[in-house]
PDB file of C-alpha atoms in Angstrom:
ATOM      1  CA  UNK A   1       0.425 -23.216   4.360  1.00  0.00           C
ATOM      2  CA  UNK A   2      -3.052 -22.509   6.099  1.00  0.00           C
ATOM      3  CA  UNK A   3      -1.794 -19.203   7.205  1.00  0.00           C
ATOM      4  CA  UNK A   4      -0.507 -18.251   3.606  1.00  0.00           C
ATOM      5  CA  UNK A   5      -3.927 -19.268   2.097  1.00  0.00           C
ATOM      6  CA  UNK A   6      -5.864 -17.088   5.162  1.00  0.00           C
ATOM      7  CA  UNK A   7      -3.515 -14.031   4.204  1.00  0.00           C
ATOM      8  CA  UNK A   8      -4.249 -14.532   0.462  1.00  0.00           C
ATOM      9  CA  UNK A   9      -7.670 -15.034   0.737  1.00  0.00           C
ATOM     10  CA  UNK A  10      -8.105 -11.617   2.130  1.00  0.00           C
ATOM     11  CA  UNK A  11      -5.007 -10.087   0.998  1.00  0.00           C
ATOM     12  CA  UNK A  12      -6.032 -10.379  -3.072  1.00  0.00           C
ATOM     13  CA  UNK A  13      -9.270  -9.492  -2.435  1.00  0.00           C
ATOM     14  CA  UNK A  14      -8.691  -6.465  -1.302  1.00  0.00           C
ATOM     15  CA  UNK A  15      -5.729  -5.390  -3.441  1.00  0.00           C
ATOM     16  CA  UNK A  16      -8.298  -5.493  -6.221  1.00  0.00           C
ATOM     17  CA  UNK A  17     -11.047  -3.518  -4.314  1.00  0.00           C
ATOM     18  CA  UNK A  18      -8.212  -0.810  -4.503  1.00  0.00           C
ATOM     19  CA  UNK A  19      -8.613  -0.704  -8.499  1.00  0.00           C
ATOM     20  CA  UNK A  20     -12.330  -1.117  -8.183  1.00  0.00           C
ATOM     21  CA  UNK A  21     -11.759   2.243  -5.818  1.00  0.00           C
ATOM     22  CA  UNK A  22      -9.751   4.127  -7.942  1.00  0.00           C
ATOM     23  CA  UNK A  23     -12.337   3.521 -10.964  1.00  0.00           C
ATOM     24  CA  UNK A  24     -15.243   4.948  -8.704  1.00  0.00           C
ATOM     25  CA  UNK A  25     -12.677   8.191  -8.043  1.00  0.00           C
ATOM     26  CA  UNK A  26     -12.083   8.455 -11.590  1.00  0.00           C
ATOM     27  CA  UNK A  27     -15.836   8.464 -12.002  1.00  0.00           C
ATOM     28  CA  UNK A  28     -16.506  11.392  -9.452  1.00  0.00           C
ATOM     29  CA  UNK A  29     -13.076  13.146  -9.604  1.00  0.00           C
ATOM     30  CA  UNK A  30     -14.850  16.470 -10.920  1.00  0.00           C
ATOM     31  CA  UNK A  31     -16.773  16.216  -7.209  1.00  0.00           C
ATOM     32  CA  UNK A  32     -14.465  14.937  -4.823  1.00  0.00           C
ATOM     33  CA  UNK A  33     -11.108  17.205  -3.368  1.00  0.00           C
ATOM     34  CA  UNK A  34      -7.921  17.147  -6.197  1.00  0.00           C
ATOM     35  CA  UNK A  35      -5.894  16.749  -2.635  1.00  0.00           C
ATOM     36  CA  UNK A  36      -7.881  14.204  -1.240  1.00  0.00           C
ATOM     37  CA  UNK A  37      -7.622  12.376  -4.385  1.00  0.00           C
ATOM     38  CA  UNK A  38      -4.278  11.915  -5.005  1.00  0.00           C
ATOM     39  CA  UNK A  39      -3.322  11.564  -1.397  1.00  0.00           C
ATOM     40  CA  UNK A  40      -5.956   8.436  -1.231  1.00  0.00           C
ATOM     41  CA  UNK A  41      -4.263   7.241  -4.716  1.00  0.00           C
ATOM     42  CA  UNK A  42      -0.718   7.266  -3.152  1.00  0.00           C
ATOM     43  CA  UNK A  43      -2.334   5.766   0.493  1.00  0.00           C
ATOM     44  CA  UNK A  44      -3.341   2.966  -1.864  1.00  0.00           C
ATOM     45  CA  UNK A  45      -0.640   2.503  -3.959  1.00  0.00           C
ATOM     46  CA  UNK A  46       1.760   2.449  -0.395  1.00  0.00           C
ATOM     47  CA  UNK A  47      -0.564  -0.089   0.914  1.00  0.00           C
ATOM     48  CA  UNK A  48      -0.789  -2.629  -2.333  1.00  0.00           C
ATOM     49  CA  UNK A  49       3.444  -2.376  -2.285  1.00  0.00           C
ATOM     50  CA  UNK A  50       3.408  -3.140   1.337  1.00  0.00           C
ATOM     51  CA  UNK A  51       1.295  -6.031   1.525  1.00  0.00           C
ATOM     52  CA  UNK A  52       2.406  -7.113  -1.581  1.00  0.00           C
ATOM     53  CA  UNK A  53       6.435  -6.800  -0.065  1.00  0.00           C
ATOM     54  CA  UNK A  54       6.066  -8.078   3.270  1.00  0.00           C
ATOM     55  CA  UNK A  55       3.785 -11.227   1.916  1.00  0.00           C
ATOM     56  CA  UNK A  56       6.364 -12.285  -0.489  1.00  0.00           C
ATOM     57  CA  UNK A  57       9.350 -11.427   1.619  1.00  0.00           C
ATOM     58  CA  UNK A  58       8.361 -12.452   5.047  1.00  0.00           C
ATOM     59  CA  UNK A  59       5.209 -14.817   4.784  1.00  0.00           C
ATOM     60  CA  UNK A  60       6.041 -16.733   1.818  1.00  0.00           C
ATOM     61  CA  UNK A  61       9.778 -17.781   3.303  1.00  0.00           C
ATOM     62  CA  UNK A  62       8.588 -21.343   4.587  1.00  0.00           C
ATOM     63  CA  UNK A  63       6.753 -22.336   1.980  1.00  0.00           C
ATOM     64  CA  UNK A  64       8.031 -24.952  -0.600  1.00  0.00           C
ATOM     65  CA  UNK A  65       6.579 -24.253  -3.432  1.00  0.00           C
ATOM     66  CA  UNK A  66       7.805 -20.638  -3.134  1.00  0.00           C
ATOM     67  CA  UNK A  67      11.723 -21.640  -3.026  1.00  0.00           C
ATOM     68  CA  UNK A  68      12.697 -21.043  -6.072  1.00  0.00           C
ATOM     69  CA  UNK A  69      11.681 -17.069  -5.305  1.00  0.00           C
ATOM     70  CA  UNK A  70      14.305 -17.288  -1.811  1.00  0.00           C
ATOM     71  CA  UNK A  71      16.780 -19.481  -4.124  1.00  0.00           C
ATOM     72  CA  UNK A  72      17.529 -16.699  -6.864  1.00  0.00           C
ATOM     73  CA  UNK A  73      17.516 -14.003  -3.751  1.00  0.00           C
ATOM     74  CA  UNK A  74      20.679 -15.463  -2.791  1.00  0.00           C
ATOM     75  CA  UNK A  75      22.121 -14.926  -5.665  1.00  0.00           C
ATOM     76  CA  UNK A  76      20.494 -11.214  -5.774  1.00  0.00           C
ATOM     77  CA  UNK A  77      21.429  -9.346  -2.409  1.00  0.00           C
ATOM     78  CA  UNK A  78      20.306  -5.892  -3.924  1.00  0.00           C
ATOM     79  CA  UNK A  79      16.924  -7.335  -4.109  1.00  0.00           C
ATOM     80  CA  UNK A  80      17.291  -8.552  -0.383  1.00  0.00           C
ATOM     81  CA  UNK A  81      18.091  -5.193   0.525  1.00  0.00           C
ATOM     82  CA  UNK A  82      15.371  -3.790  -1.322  1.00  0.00           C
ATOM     83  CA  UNK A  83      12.496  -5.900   0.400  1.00  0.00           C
ATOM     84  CA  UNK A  84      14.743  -5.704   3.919  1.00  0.00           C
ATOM     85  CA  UNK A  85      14.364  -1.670   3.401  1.00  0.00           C
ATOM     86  CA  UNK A  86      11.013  -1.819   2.457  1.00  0.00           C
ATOM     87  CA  UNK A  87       9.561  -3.615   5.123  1.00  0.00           C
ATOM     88  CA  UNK A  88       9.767  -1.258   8.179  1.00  0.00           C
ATOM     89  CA  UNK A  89      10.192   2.228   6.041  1.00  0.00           C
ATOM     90  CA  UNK A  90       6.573   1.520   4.244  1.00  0.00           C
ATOM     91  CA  UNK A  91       4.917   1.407   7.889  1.00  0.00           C
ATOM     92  CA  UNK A  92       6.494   4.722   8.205  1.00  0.00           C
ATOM     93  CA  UNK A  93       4.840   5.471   4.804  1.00  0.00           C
ATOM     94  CA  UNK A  94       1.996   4.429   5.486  1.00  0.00           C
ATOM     95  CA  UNK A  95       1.731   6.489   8.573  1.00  0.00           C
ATOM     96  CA  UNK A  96       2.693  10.062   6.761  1.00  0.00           C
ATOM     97  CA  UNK A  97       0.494   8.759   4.224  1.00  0.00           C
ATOM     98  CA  UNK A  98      -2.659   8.815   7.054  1.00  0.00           C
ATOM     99  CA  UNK A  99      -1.078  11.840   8.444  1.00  0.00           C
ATOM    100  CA  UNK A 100      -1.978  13.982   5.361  1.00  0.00           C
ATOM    101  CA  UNK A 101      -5.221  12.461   4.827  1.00  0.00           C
ATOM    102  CA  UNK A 102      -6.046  13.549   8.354  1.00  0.00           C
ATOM    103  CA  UNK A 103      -4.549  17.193   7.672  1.00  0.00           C
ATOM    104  CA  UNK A 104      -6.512  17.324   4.514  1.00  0.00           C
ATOM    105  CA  UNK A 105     -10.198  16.083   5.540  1.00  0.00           C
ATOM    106  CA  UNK A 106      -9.437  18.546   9.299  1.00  0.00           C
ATOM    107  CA  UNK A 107      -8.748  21.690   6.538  1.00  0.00           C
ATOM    108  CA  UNK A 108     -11.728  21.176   4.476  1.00  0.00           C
ATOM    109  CA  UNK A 109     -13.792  21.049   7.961  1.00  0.00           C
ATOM    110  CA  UNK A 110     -12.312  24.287   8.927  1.00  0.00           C
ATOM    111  CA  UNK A 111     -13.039  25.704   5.784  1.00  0.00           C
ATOM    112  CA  UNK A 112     -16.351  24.596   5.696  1.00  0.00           C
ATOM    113  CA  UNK A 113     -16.711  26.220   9.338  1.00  0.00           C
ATOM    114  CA  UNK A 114     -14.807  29.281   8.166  1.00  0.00           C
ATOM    115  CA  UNK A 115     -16.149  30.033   4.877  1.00  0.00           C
ATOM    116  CA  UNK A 116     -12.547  29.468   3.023  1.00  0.00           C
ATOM    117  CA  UNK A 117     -12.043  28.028   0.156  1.00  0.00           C
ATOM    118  CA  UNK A 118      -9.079  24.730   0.155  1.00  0.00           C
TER     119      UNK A 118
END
């Protein structure tokens, strides 16, 4: 239970700096790269579903209070195929996800050296 509440209490937390995030990009979105922009959005987005996937599909397992969830998943094996899926092929996500960001912010630097526009 300790180790649920640990994960929560900086789990939540930081799923909802994500929409405090996104309402500063709004905010600045006339300044800041269209590419960068959406590529951050769908980083974030990636992120919220994994935490939010493997916390209620592998953490939450062992706790009582949280049976009923594991309880109508046996009756549901799509849905235990869907979180099963999800759990490794987000970290894969999550990866491309950094990937691009990394390709984006190294071709505004060498446009910025270059003099080309991105």
């Amino acid at each position: 239970m300790s180790r649920n509440v640990i994960q929560a209490a900086y789990g939540i937390p930081g799923i909802l700096s994500y929409f405090l995030v996104f309402y500063a990009m709004y905010g600045v979105r006339r300044i800041l790269n269209r590419n960068f922009v959406v590529i951050y959005s769908i980083m974030s987005i990636s992120n919220m579903i994994t935490w939010l996937n493997t916390w209620l599909f592998l953490k939450l397992r062992d706790e009582s209070f949280f049976s009923f969830y594991f309880e109508w998943l046996s009756d549901t094996y799509w849905l235990v195929n869907v979180h099963s899926f999800l759990v490794p092929h987000m970290y894969y996500v999550q990866n491309i996800d950094f990937l691009l960001l990394t390709f984006d912010r190294f071709a505004v630097i060498l446009s910025m050296n270059s003099n080309l526009e991105v």
